PDB file of C-alpha atoms in Angstrom:
ATOM      1  CA  MET A   1     -52.121  77.321   0.055  1.00 66.00           C
ATOM      2  CA  ASN A   2     -54.052  78.054   2.902  1.00 77.00           C
ATOM      3  CA  LYS A   3     -54.091  80.964   4.316  1.00 74.00           C
ATOM      4  CA  LEU A   4     -51.704  80.255   7.269  1.00 70.00           C
ATOM      5  CA  THR A   5     -49.699  79.492   5.101  1.00 73.00           C
ATOM      6  CA  LYS A   6     -50.123  82.271   3.256  1.00 72.00           C
ATOM      7  CA  ALA A   7     -49.768  84.804   5.715  1.00 69.00           C
ATOM      8  CA  ALA A   8     -46.569  82.855   7.830  1.00 67.00           C
ATOM      9  CA  LEU A   9     -44.727  82.690   4.396  1.00 68.00           C
ATOM     10  CA  ALA A  10     -45.336  86.631   3.701  1.00 69.00           C
ATOM     11  CA  THR A  11     -44.297  86.976   7.295  1.00 71.00           C
ATOM     12  CA  GLY A  12     -40.789  85.400   6.891  1.00 67.00           C
ATOM     13  CA  VAL A  13     -39.516  87.081   3.298  1.00 65.00           C
ATOM     14  CA  ALA A  14     -40.513  90.671   5.363  1.00 65.00           C
ATOM     15  CA  THR A  15     -38.340  89.238   8.122  1.00 67.00           C
ATOM     16  CA  ALA A  16     -35.924  88.673   5.818  1.00 64.00           C
ATOM     17  CA  LEU A  17     -35.504  91.881   3.347  1.00 61.00           C
ATOM     18  CA  LEU A  18     -35.409  93.888   7.089  1.00 61.00           C
ATOM     19  CA  VAL A  19     -32.711  92.047   8.331  1.00 62.00           C
ATOM     20  CA  GLY A  20     -31.177  91.678   5.039  1.00 61.00           C
ATOM     21  CA  GLY A  21     -31.334  95.454   3.829  1.00 57.00           C
ATOM     22  CA  GLY A  22     -29.369  96.794   7.260  1.00 57.00           C
ATOM     23  CA  THR A  23     -32.955  97.897   9.114  1.00 56.00           C
ATOM     24  CA  THR A  24     -33.344  96.940  12.230  1.00 60.00           C
ATOM     25  CA  LEU A  25     -35.984  95.697  14.167  1.00 64.00           C
ATOM     26  CA  ALA A  26     -34.818  98.222  17.042  1.00 71.00           C
ATOM     27  CA  LEU A  27     -37.058 100.158  18.768  1.00 88.00           C
ATOM     28  CA  TRP A  28     -35.964 104.507  19.182  1.00 86.00           C
ATOM     29  CA  ASN A  29     -32.722 104.944  21.696  1.00 84.00           C
ATOM     30  CA  ASP A  30     -30.752 107.347  22.160  1.00 86.00           C
ATOM     31  CA  ALA A  31     -27.524 109.367  24.131  1.00 87.00           C
ATOM     32  CA  VAL A  32     -26.049 112.399  25.810  1.00 86.00           C
ATOM     33  CA  ASP A  33     -23.479 113.632  27.028  1.00 83.00           C
ATOM     34  CA  VAL A  34     -23.314 113.979  30.847  1.00 82.00           C
ATOM     35  CA  GLY A  35     -21.449 116.156  31.072  1.00 78.00           C
ATOM     36  CA  ALA A  36     -19.334 114.898  33.858  1.00 79.00           C
ATOM     37  CA  GLY A  37     -16.078 116.272  33.222  1.00 76.00           C
ATOM     38  CA  GLY A  38     -12.610 115.658  34.693  1.00 81.00           C
ATOM     39  CA  ASP A  39     -10.020 112.957  33.652  1.00 83.00           C
ATOM     40  CA  ILE A  40      -8.603 110.493  36.339  1.00 84.00           C
ATOM     41  CA  THR A  41      -4.893 109.435  36.294  1.00 86.00           C
ATOM     42  CA  THR A  42      -3.022 107.472  38.411  1.00 88.00           C
ATOM     43  CA  GLY A  43      -1.122 107.179  40.876  1.00 90.00           C
ATOM     44  CA  ALA A  44       2.292 105.355  42.078  1.00 92.00           C
ATOM     45  CA  LEU A  45       3.619 102.990  43.935  1.00 94.00           C
ATOM     46  CA  THR A  46       7.694 102.340  43.448  1.00 95.00           C
ATOM     47  CA  LEU A  47       9.870 101.125  45.956  1.00 96.00           C
ATOM     48  CA  ASP A  48      14.049 102.199  45.228  1.00 95.00           C
ATOM     49  CA  ALA A  49      16.563 100.575  48.350  1.00 94.00           C
ATOM     50  CA  THR A  50      19.942 102.027  48.215  1.00 92.00           C
ATOM     51  CA  GLY A  51      23.504 101.887  50.705  1.00 81.00           C
ATOM     52  CA  GLY A  52      23.584  98.694  52.113  1.00 89.00           C
ATOM     53  CA  SER A  53      26.134  97.162  53.684  1.00 89.00           C
ATOM     54  CA  TRP A  54      26.082  94.314  56.430  1.00 89.00           C
ATOM     55  CA  SER A  55      27.470  94.523  60.219  1.00 88.00           C
ATOM     56  CA  ASP A  56      30.190  92.180  59.608  1.00 83.00           C
ATOM     57  CA  ASP A  57      31.229  90.244  56.655  1.00 76.00           C
ATOM     58  CA  PRO A  58      28.632  87.353  56.805  1.00 68.00           C
ATOM     59  CA  ASP A  59      30.585  83.986  55.709  1.00 76.00           C
ATOM     60  CA  GLN A  60      30.992  80.526  58.093  1.00 85.00           C
ATOM     61  CA  TRP A  61      27.697  81.602  60.460  1.00 85.00           C
ATOM     62  CA  VAL A  62      27.749  78.835  63.308  1.00 86.00           C
ATOM     63  CA  PRO A  63      24.780  78.449  65.745  1.00 88.00           C
ATOM     64  CA  GLY A  64      25.167  81.988  67.469  1.00 89.00           C
ATOM     65  CA  ASP A  65      25.490  84.742  64.454  1.00 88.00           C
ATOM     66  CA  SER A  66      23.924  87.097  64.652  1.00 91.00           C
ATOM     67  CA  PHE A  67      23.916  90.444  61.238  1.00 92.00           C
ATOM     68  CA  THR A  68      22.481  93.023  60.526  1.00 93.00           C
ATOM     69  CA  TYR A  69      22.150  95.103  56.926  1.00 94.00           C
ATOM     70  CA  THR A  70      21.193  98.231  56.908  1.00 96.00           C
ATOM     71  CA  THR A  71      19.780  99.546  53.552  1.00 96.00           C
ATOM     72  CA  GLN A  72      17.993 103.451  52.649  1.00 97.00           C
ATOM     73  CA  VAL A  73      14.723 102.735  51.335  1.00 97.00           C
ATOM     74  CA  SER A  74      13.323 104.989  48.867  1.00 97.00           C
ATOM     75  CA  ILE A  75       9.575 105.131  48.711  1.00 96.00           C
ATOM     76  CA  VAL A  76       6.146 106.721  46.565  1.00 96.00           C
ATOM     77  CA  ALA A  77       3.044 105.998  47.946  1.00 94.00           C
ATOM     78  CA  GLN A  78       1.139 108.360  45.712  1.00 93.00           C
ATOM     79  CA  GLY A  79      -2.432 107.773  45.225  1.00 91.00           C
ATOM     80  CA  ASP A  80      -5.981 108.871  46.875  1.00 89.00           C
ATOM     81  CA  ASN A  81      -6.794 105.589  49.481  1.00 88.00           C
ATOM     82  CA  LEU A  82      -3.461 104.269  49.079  1.00 90.00           C
ATOM     83  CA  VAL A  83      -2.769 101.909  51.404  1.00 92.00           C
ATOM     84  CA  SER A  84       0.908 100.100  51.149  1.00 95.00           C
ATOM     85  CA  GLU A  85       3.237  97.486  53.699  1.00 96.00           C
ATOM     86  CA  LEU A  86       6.388  97.199  53.609  1.00 97.00           C
ATOM     87  CA  SER A  87       8.011  93.745  54.299  1.00 96.00           C
ATOM     88  CA  ILE A  88      10.226  91.030  53.670  1.00 95.00           C
ATOM     89  CA  ASN A  89       9.307  88.741  51.064  1.00 93.00           C
ATOM     90  CA  PRO A  90      10.563  85.629  53.060  1.00 90.00           C
ATOM     91  CA  SER A  91      11.314  83.495  49.642  1.00 91.00           C
ATOM     92  CA  SER A  92      14.389  85.348  48.736  1.00 92.00           C
ATOM     93  CA  ILE A  93      16.200  83.662  50.913  1.00 92.00           C
ATOM     94  CA  THR A  94      17.122  80.781  49.183  1.00 93.00           C
ATOM     95  CA  GLY A  95      19.714  77.477  50.397  1.00 91.00           C
ATOM     96  CA  THR A  96      19.788  74.490  51.987  1.00 92.00           C
ATOM     97  CA  PRO A  97      16.708  74.178  53.019  1.00 93.00           C
ATOM     98  CA  ALA A  98      18.009  72.867  57.493  1.00 90.00           C
ATOM     99  CA  LEU A  99      20.285  76.400  57.636  1.00 90.00           C
ATOM    100  CA  VAL A 100      17.581  78.316  55.395  1.00 92.00           C
ATOM    101  CA  ASP A 101      14.379  77.046  57.461  1.00 91.00           C
ATOM    102  CA  ALA A 102      17.441  77.616  61.497  1.00 90.00           C
ATOM    103  CA  LEU A 103      17.180  81.476  60.150  1.00 92.00           C
ATOM    104  CA  ALA A 104      15.179  83.765  61.508  1.00 93.00           C
ATOM    105  CA  THR A 105      15.094  87.416  60.168  1.00 94.00           C
ATOM    106  CA  THR A 106      13.516  91.277  61.494  1.00 95.00           C
ATOM    107  CA  MET A 107      13.230  93.753  60.166  1.00 96.00           C
ATOM    108  CA  THR A 108      13.188  97.531  61.810  1.00 96.00           C
ATOM    109  CA  VAL A 109      12.414 101.227  60.499  1.00 97.00           C
ATOM    110  CA  ASP A 110      14.043 104.077  61.778  1.00 96.00           C
ATOM    111  CA  ALA A 111      14.507 107.583  60.535  1.00 94.00           C
ATOM    112  CA  VAL A 112      11.603 108.365  58.629  1.00 94.00           C
ATOM    113  CA  GLN A 113      11.255 111.204  56.554  1.00 96.00           C
ATOM    114  CA  ASN A 114       7.645 112.646  54.675  1.00 96.00           C
ATOM    115  CA  GLY A 115       6.024 110.456  56.475  1.00 95.00           C
ATOM    116  CA  ALA A 116       5.283 107.428  59.045  1.00 94.00           C
ATOM    117  CA  MET A 117       5.925 103.646  58.573  1.00 96.00           C
ATOM    118  CA  THR A 118       3.538 101.774  61.413  1.00 95.00           C
ATOM    119  CA  ALA A 119       4.799  97.961  62.582  1.00 96.00           C
ATOM    120  CA  VAL A 120       1.499  96.062  61.377  1.00 95.00           C
ATOM    121  CA  ALA A 121       0.357  94.724  64.278  1.00 94.00           C
ATOM    122  CA  GLY A 122      -0.003  90.645  64.408  1.00 94.00           C
ATOM    123  CA  GLN A 123       2.597  90.601  61.509  1.00 94.00           C
ATOM    124  CA  GLU A 124       6.378  90.462  61.707  1.00 92.00           C
ATOM    125  CA  ASN A 125       8.438  92.370  59.619  1.00 94.00           C
ATOM    126  CA  VAL A 126       5.295  94.060  58.655  1.00 96.00           C
ATOM    127  CA  PHE A 127       4.970  98.140  57.743  1.00 97.00           C
ATOM    128  CA  THR A 128       2.455 100.236  57.165  1.00 94.00           C
ATOM    129  CA  VAL A 129       4.076 103.095  54.500  1.00 96.00           C
ATOM    130  CA  THR A 130       1.840 106.895  55.091  1.00 94.00           C
ATOM    131  CA  PRO A 131       2.762 109.643  53.360  1.00 94.00           C
ATOM    132  CA  THR A 132       2.829 113.073  54.453  1.00 93.00           C
ATOM    133  CA  ASP A 133       1.056 113.899  51.286  1.00 91.00           C
ATOM    134  CA  ALA A 134      -0.068 111.262  49.472  1.00 90.00           C
ATOM    135  CA  THR A 135      -0.738 113.797  46.084  1.00 89.00           C
ATOM    136  CA  THR A 136       2.310 115.014  45.717  1.00 89.00           C
ATOM    137  CA  GLY A 137       4.425 111.566  45.125  1.00 90.00           C
ATOM    138  CA  THR A 138       7.441 113.113  47.962  1.00 94.00           C
ATOM    139  CA  PRO A 139       9.286 110.045  48.570  1.00 96.00           C
ATOM    140  CA  VAL A 140       9.211 108.192  51.728  1.00 96.00           C
ATOM    141  CA  GLU A 141      12.596 107.662  52.931  1.00 97.00           C
ATOM    142  CA  ALA A 142      13.520 105.491  55.808  1.00 97.00           C
ATOM    143  CA  THR A 143      16.554 103.514  57.119  1.00 97.00           C
ATOM    144  CA  VAL A 144      15.565 100.016  56.966  1.00 97.00           C
ATOM    145  CA  THR A 145      17.885  97.728  59.187  1.00 96.00           C
ATOM    146  CA  ILE A 146      17.473  93.400  58.903  1.00 95.00           C
ATOM    147  CA  THR A 147      18.730  91.232  61.235  1.00 94.00           C
ATOM    148  CA  VAL A 148      19.682  87.790  60.277  1.00 92.00           C
ATOM    149  CA  ASP A 149      19.933  85.404  63.237  1.00 90.00           C
ATOM    150  CA  PHE A 150      20.984  82.447  63.217  1.00 88.00           C
ATOM    151  CA  PRO A 151      20.620  81.665  66.871  1.00 84.00           C
ATOM    152  CA  SER A 152      22.033  78.645  69.232  1.00 84.00           C
ATOM    153  CA  ASP A 153      18.424  76.789  69.680  1.00 85.00           C
ATOM    154  CA  SER A 154      17.684  76.372  66.343  1.00 80.00           C
ATOM    155  CA  VAL A 155      20.168  72.655  65.014  1.00 81.00           C
ATOM    156  CA  SER A 156      21.009  70.626  67.237  1.00 82.00           C
ATOM    157  CA  GLU A 157      23.581  68.081  66.237  1.00 84.00           C
ATOM    158  CA  LEU A 158      24.794  67.866  62.377  1.00 82.00           C
ATOM    159  CA  VAL A 159      22.226  69.545  61.400  1.00 84.00           C
ATOM    160  CA  ALA A 160      23.090  72.726  58.790  1.00 85.00           C
ATOM    161  CA  GLN A 161      26.337  72.361  59.209  1.00 86.00           C
ATOM    162  CA  GLY A 162      28.302  72.564  56.094  1.00 87.00           C
ATOM    163  CA  ALA A 163      24.502  74.330  54.221  1.00 87.00           C
ATOM    164  CA  THR A 164      24.476  77.331  52.578  1.00 88.00           C
ATOM    165  CA  ALA A 165      22.303  80.339  52.539  1.00 89.00           C
ATOM    166  CA  GLU A 166      21.984  83.006  50.005  1.00 89.00           C
ATOM    167  CA  LEU A 167      21.652  85.974  51.117  1.00 88.00           C
ATOM    168  CA  SER A 168      22.584  88.623  48.398  1.00 87.00           C
ATOM    169  CA  ALA A 169      19.375  87.647  47.250  1.00 87.00           C
ATOM    170  CA  LEU A 170      17.559  89.504  49.903  1.00 91.00           C
ATOM    171  CA  GLN A 171      13.812  91.734  48.905  1.00 93.00           C
ATOM    172  CA  LEU A 172      12.410  93.997  50.579  1.00 96.00           C
ATOM    173  CA  ARG A 173       8.877  94.406  48.641  1.00 96.00           C
ATOM    174  CA  LEU A 174       6.979  96.940  48.032  1.00 96.00           C
ATOM    175  CA  ASN A 175       2.618  96.029  48.398  1.00 95.00           C
ATOM    176  CA  GLN A 176      -1.031  97.774  47.903  1.00 93.00           C
ATOM    177  CA  VAL A 177      -3.211  96.021  50.299  1.00 92.00           C
ATOM    178  CA  GLU A 178      -6.730  96.772  50.826  1.00 87.00           C
ATOM    179  CA  SER A 179      -7.847  99.691  52.911  1.00 79.00           C
ATOM    180  CA  ALA A 180     -10.310  99.242  56.285  1.00 69.00           C
TER     181      ALA A 180
END
């Protein structure tokens, strides 16, 4: 065997022994606890609605009818830099497409306590929720009124006659949004 082959063979055997023997080929290293201290705790975002009722029994609607649903909401929006929005979930109204498409929904917010609910410019039925103190978890309380209209000019001829729209699953939704 020539010298080059012997050297390559010796290097291969030495490498196999080092790797196979549990030793590492790593260079020195170290780690230190920087004493950053403190744990993190997450906040909360919850929505509850109670005591809802319709202004009238919404049955056998005709174009031009309008009914309101009023409920009390309680929103916990706790956390640093938390921005949230309350809105109507449009997909929660289901039924015959011609009637569902003809209905118009609007939402108003009144009697807000422990914070503010501000309409979002350019977005229908969307309100920014701002608690008085986002660190305590004190609920923002408000009266929410949802108006469901069947505008007289939304259908013509026989469109949406004998149709159904399921309003019993009507939903409000509360979403965290990116802060501006």
